[in-house]
Structure formats: C-alpha cells, structure tokens
Coordinates of C-alpha atoms and ligand atoms in Angstrom, one line a residue:
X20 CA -2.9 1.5 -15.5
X21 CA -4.4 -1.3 -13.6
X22 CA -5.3 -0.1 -9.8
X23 CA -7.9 -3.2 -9.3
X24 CA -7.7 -5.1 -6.0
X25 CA -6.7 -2.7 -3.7
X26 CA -8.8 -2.5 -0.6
X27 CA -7.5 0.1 2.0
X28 CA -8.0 -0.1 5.8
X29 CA -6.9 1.2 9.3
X30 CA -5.7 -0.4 12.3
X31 CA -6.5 2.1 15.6
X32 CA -4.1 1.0 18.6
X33 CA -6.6 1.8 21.3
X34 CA -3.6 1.5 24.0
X35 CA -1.5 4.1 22.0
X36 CA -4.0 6.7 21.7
X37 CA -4.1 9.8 24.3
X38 CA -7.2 11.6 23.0
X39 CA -4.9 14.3 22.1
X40 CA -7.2 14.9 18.8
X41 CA -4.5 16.0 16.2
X42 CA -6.1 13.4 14.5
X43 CA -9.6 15.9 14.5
X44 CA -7.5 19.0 13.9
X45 CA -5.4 17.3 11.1
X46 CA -8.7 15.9 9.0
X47 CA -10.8 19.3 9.3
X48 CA -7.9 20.6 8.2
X49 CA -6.8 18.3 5.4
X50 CA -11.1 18.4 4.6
X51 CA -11.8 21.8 4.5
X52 CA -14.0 20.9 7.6
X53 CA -15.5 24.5 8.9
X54 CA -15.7 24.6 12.4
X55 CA -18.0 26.0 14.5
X56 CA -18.5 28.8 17.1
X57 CA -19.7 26.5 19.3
X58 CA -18.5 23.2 18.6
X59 CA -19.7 22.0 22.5
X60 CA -23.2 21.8 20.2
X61 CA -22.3 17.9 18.9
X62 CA -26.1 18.3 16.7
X63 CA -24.5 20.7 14.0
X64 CA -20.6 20.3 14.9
X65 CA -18.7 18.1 11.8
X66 CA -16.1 15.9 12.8
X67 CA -15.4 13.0 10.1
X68 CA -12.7 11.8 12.7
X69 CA -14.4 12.0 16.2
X70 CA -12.3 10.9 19.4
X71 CA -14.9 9.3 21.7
X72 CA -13.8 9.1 25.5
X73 CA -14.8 5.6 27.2
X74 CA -14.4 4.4 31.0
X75 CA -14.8 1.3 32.6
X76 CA -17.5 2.7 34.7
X77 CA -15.5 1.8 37.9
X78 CA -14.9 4.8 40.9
X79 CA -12.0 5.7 41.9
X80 CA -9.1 4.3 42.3
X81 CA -10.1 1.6 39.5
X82 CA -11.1 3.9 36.8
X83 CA -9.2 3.6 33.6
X84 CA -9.8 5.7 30.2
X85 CA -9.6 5.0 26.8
X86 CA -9.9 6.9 23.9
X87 CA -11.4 5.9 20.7
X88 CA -11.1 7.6 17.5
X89 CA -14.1 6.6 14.8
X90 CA -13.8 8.0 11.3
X91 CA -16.2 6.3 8.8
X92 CA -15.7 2.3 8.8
X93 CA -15.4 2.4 5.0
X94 CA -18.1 -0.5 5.3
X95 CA -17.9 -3.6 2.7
X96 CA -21.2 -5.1 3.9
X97 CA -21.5 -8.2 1.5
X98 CA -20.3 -7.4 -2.0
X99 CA -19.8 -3.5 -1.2
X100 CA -23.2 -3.1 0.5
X101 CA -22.4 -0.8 2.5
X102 CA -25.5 0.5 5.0
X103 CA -25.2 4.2 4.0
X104 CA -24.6 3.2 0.2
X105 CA -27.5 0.9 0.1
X106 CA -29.9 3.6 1.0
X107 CA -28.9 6.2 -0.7
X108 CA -31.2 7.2 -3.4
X109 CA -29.3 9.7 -5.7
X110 CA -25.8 7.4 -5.6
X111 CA -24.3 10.3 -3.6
X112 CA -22.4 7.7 -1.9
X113 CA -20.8 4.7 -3.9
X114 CA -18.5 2.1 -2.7
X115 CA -15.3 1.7 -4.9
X116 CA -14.4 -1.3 -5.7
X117 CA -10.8 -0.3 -7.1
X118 CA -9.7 0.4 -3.7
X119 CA -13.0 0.0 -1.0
X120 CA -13.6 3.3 -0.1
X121 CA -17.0 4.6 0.1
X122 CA -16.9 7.9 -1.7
X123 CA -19.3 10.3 -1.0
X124 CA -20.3 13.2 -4.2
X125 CA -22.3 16.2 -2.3
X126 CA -23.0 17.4 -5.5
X127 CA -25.6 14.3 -6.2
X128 CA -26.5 14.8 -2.7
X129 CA -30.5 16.1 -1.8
X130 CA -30.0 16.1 1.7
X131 CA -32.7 12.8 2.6
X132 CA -30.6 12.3 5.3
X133 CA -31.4 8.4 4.8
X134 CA -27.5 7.7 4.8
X135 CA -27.7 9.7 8.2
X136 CA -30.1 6.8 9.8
X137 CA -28.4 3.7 8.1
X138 CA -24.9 4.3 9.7
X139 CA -24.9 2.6 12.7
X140 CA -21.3 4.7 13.5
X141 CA -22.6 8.0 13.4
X142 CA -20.3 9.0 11.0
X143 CA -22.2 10.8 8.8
X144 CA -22.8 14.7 9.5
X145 CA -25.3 17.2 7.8
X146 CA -24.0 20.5 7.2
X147 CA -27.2 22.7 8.5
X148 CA -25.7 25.8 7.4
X149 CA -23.0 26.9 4.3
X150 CA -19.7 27.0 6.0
X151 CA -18.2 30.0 7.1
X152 CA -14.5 30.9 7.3
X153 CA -12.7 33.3 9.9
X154 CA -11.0 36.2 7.6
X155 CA -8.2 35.2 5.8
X156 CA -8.3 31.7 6.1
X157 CA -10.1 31.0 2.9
X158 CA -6.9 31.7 1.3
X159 CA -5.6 28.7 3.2
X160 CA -8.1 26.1 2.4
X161 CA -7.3 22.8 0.4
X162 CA -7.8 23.5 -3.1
X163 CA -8.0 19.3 -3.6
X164 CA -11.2 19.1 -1.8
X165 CA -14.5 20.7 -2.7
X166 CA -16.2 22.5 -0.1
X167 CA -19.5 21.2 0.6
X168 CA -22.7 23.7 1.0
X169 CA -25.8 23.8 3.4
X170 CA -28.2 20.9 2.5
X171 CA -25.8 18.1 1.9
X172 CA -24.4 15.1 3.7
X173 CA -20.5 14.8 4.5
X174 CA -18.1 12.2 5.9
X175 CA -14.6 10.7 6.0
X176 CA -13.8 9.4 2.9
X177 CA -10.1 8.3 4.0
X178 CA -8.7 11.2 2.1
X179 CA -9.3 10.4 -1.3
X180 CA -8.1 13.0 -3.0
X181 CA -5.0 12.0 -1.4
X182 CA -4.8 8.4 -3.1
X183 CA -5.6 10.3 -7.0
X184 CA -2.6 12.5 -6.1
X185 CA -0.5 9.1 -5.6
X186 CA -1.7 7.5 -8.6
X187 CA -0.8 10.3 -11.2
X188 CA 2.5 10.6 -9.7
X189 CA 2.7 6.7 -10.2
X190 CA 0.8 7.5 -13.7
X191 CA 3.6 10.0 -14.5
X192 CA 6.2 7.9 -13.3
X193 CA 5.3 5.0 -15.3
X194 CA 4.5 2.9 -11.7
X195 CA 1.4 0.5 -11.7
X196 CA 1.9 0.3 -7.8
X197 CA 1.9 2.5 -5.5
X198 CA 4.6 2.0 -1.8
X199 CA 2.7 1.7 1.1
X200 CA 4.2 5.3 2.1
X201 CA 2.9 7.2 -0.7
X202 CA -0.7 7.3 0.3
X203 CA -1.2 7.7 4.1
X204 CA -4.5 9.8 5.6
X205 CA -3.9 12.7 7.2
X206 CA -5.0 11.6 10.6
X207 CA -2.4 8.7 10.0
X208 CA 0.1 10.9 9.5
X209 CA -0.6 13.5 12.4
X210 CA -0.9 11.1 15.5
X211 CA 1.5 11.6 17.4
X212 CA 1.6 8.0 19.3
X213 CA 1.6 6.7 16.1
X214 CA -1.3 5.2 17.1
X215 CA -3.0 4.8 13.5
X216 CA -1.8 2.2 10.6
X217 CA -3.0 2.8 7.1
X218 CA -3.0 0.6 4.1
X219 CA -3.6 -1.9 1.8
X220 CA -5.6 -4.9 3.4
X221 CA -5.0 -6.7 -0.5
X222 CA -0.9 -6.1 0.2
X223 CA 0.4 -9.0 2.1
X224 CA 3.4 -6.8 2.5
X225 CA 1.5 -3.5 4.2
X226 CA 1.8 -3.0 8.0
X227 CA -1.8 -2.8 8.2
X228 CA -2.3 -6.4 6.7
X229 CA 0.5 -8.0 8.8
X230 CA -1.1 -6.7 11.8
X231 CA -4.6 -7.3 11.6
X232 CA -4.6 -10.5 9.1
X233 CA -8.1 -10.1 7.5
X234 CA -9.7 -13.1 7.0
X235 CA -11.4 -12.0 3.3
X236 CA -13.2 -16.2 3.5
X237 CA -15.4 -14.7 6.6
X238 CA -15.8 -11.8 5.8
X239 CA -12.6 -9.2 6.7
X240 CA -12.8 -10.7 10.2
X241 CA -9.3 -10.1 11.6
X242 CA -7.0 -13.6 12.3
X243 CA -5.2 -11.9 15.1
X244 CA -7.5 -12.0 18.2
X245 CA -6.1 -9.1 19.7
X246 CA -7.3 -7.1 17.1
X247 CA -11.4 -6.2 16.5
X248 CA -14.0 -4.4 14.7
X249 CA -17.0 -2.0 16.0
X250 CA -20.7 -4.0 15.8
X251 CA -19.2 -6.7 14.1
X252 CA -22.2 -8.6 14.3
X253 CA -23.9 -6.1 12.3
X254 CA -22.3 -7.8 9.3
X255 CA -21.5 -4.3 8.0
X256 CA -17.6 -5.7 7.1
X257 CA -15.7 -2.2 8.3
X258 CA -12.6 -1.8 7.0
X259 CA -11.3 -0.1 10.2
X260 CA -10.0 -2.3 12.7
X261 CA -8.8 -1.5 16.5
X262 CA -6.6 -3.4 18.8
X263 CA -6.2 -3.5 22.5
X264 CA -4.8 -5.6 25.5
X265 CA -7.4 -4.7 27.8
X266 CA -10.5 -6.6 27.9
X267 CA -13.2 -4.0 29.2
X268 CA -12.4 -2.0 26.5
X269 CA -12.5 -5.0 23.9
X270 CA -16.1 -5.6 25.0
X271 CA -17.1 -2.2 24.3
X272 CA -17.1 -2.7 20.7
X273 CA -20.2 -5.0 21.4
X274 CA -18.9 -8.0 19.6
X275 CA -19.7 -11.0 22.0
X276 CA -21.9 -12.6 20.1
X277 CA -20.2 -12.4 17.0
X278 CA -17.2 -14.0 19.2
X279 CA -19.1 -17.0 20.2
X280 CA -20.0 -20.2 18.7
X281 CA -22.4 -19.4 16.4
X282 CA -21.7 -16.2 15.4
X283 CA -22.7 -16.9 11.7
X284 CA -20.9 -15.1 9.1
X285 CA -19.4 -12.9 11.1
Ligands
SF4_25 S1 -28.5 12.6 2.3 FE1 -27.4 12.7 0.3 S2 -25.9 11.0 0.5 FE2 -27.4 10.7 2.1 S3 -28.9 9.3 1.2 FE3 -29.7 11.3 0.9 S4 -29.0 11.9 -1.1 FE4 -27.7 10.1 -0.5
SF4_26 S1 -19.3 3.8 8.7 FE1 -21.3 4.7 8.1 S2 -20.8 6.2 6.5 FE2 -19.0 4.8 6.7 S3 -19.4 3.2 5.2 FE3 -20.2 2.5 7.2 S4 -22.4 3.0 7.1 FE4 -21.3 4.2 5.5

C-alpha cells in the first residue's frame, strides 16, 4: 500500500473560535492526558492543545479578545528539520515523511528535556510525575494510546493513532487512499464553531488545502493572505495555519518581517 506524499495540516479560524476549550477537553481525552488537581499550576499541567487568550491591549470600550488554540505546529523546517527533532538525541521524536507528522516515542525518551528548549511554541510538556487517574476512570482510558510515565516528554502528535486506524480499514478494504473524512483529530472533530479544518496539504481536493493554498516552492507559506503561520520567520515550516480578518490579531503571530520585502525564504 503506497501512503507516500501525504502531508497533513490544520487551518485555525481565529474569528470562529470562542475559547470554549472542547478542543482541550476532547484531546486529553482522546490522549489519555491526566489532569491535574491543580491545573491553575501551568509548570506541571499537560495540555497538547492549549487555548491562549490574547487582547489588543486597548481599555475599555475598545478592547476586543481572541482566542488562540496552539497544538504542536507539526514543524517541516527544511527537509523535515524540525527544531524539537533536530535536537533530540535518542530519536524520541522523528518527523514522518509519509504523512509530516512529527511523532513522538516516550519509550526512547531520557527526559533531556532538549526538545523542551528547541520548541519555540511551547508545545512540548514534561510529565514530572506518573499520571494518576480518579477511581474508575482507568477503565475508560483509550486503549490506542500508550500512557506515558514520569521522566518523559509528551506532545500533540495530531492523533496518530487515529490515521493507522484509517489506513487498515483502507488496508482491509482494498483502498490506497483514504477520504478526507476518515481521518479527522479529535479537537477537529469536537469544536463546536467548527472553527478547526484538518487535512491533507498534498490533496488539492481537501478543505484544508483549498483554504490555505500552501506554497510548497517557499516553503508551505500560505497563497491566501488572509491566512498565516505562528514565527514564521523562524523558518520552522509549521504545518498549522490560522486565519483572521482582523489585523491586530494577525500581527500577533509576529510575522512582519517575514511579510516584507526581504523576508528571505520565508
Ligand atoms: S526529552 Fe526525550 S524527546 Fe526530548 S530531546 Fe530528550 S530524549 Fe528526545
Ligand atoms: S511545534 Fe514544537 S514540538 Fe511541534 S514540531 Fe514544532 S518544534 Fe517540534
């Protein structure tokens, strides 16, 4: 079965979302993502999907909100350099080339913590202690995803346990291809507003692709200029893009130079 060529991505309508966090609730969830019993402390609280809450910084009456939900960018770098995956000395964290997720093994993982510091999206979290589960609700947990132990790194990984479920149904079914449908996140699925568009970035015909139009001769860089990336000029090539009409909140994603001139690559 040939699954080559794929390269899966996310379009975030930043006008759409109402920080409601189903997203959150749906990924711990789907993860097997303990919580804690004080999540208020953000140093040891895990949250591969994290709704950040940003303001134009103007008083009132002119203050407007917007909420912005990060999971991991699912970085490309140049040639699937991704920062966390370049640093990382046990190949705990890989980037697949089959379908451009970056796939994170906590069994390979030591704990360094380098991926921690080379992620300049903070989407990387260290479980400090082994996870604990209120009575009865290990009985509910996802047996497609390992739980992961005190000592090791975790992250998003856009559910890929999800996708290998897809592809032996497709396996089984005698499919090469799978519809844009049949492999959707779980914080995709749960919003709501319908504020998040997953799939195929290589698929001319997916949603997500239409949108954004990813410019693969500079790098990913979306053709619609509504749409934009976090630290673009980074050069880290994320494959999660966001969209939004207003312009402060454009801005935020700290992308002017890499909208001038002479932006370079990127
Ligand atoms: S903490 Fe784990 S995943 Fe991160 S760099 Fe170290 S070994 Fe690799
Ligand atoms: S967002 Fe961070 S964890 Fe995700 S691929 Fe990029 S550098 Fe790695």
């Amino acid at each position: 079965m040939s699954n080559h060529g794929k390269k899966y991505g996310m379009l975030i309508d930043l006008d759409k979302c109402t920080g409601c966090g189903s997203c959150m609730v749906a990924c711990m969830a789907e993860n097997n993502v303990p919580f804690k019993k004080d999540e208020s402390n953000k140093l040891v609280s895990i949250t591969w999907m994290r709704v950040y809450r940003l303001t134009n910084g103007k008083p009132f009456p002119d203050t407007e909100i917007c909420y912005l939900p990060r999971p991991c960018m699912q970085c490309e770098g140049e040639h699937g350099h991704s920062p966390c995956v370049s640093v990382c000395p046990a190949v705990a964290t890989d980037y697949d080339f089959s379908t451009g997720i970056v796939s994170q093994i906590p069994t390979r993982c030591f704990g360094c913590r380098y991926c921690m510091a080379a992620c300049p999206y903070h989407a990387r979290y260290f479980n400090w202690y082994d996870p604990i589960w209120p009575k009865g609700m290990k009985e509910s947990l996802s047996p497609h995803v390992s739980p992961r132990m005190r000592g090791v790194v975790e992250k998003c990984t856009f559910c890929f346990h999800r996708y290998q479920q897809a592809m032996e149904k497709a396996y089984y079914e005698s499919r090469e291809e799978l519809e844009e449908n049949e492999y959707q996140t779980a914080c995709t699925q749960a919003c709501p507003a319908g504020a998040i568009i997953f799939g195929d970035l290589n698929n001319p015909d997916h949603t997500v692709t239409r949108v954004v139009g990813p410019d693969d001769a500079h790098g990913g860089r979306p053709k619609n200029p509504a749409v934009f990336r976090l630290l673009e000029r980074l050069g880290t090539n994320p494959k999660v893009y966001y969209t939004s009409t207003r312009e402060w909140v454009r801005r935020q994603a700290d992308n002017d130079a890499a909208r001038g001139e002479n932006a370079g690559r990127h």
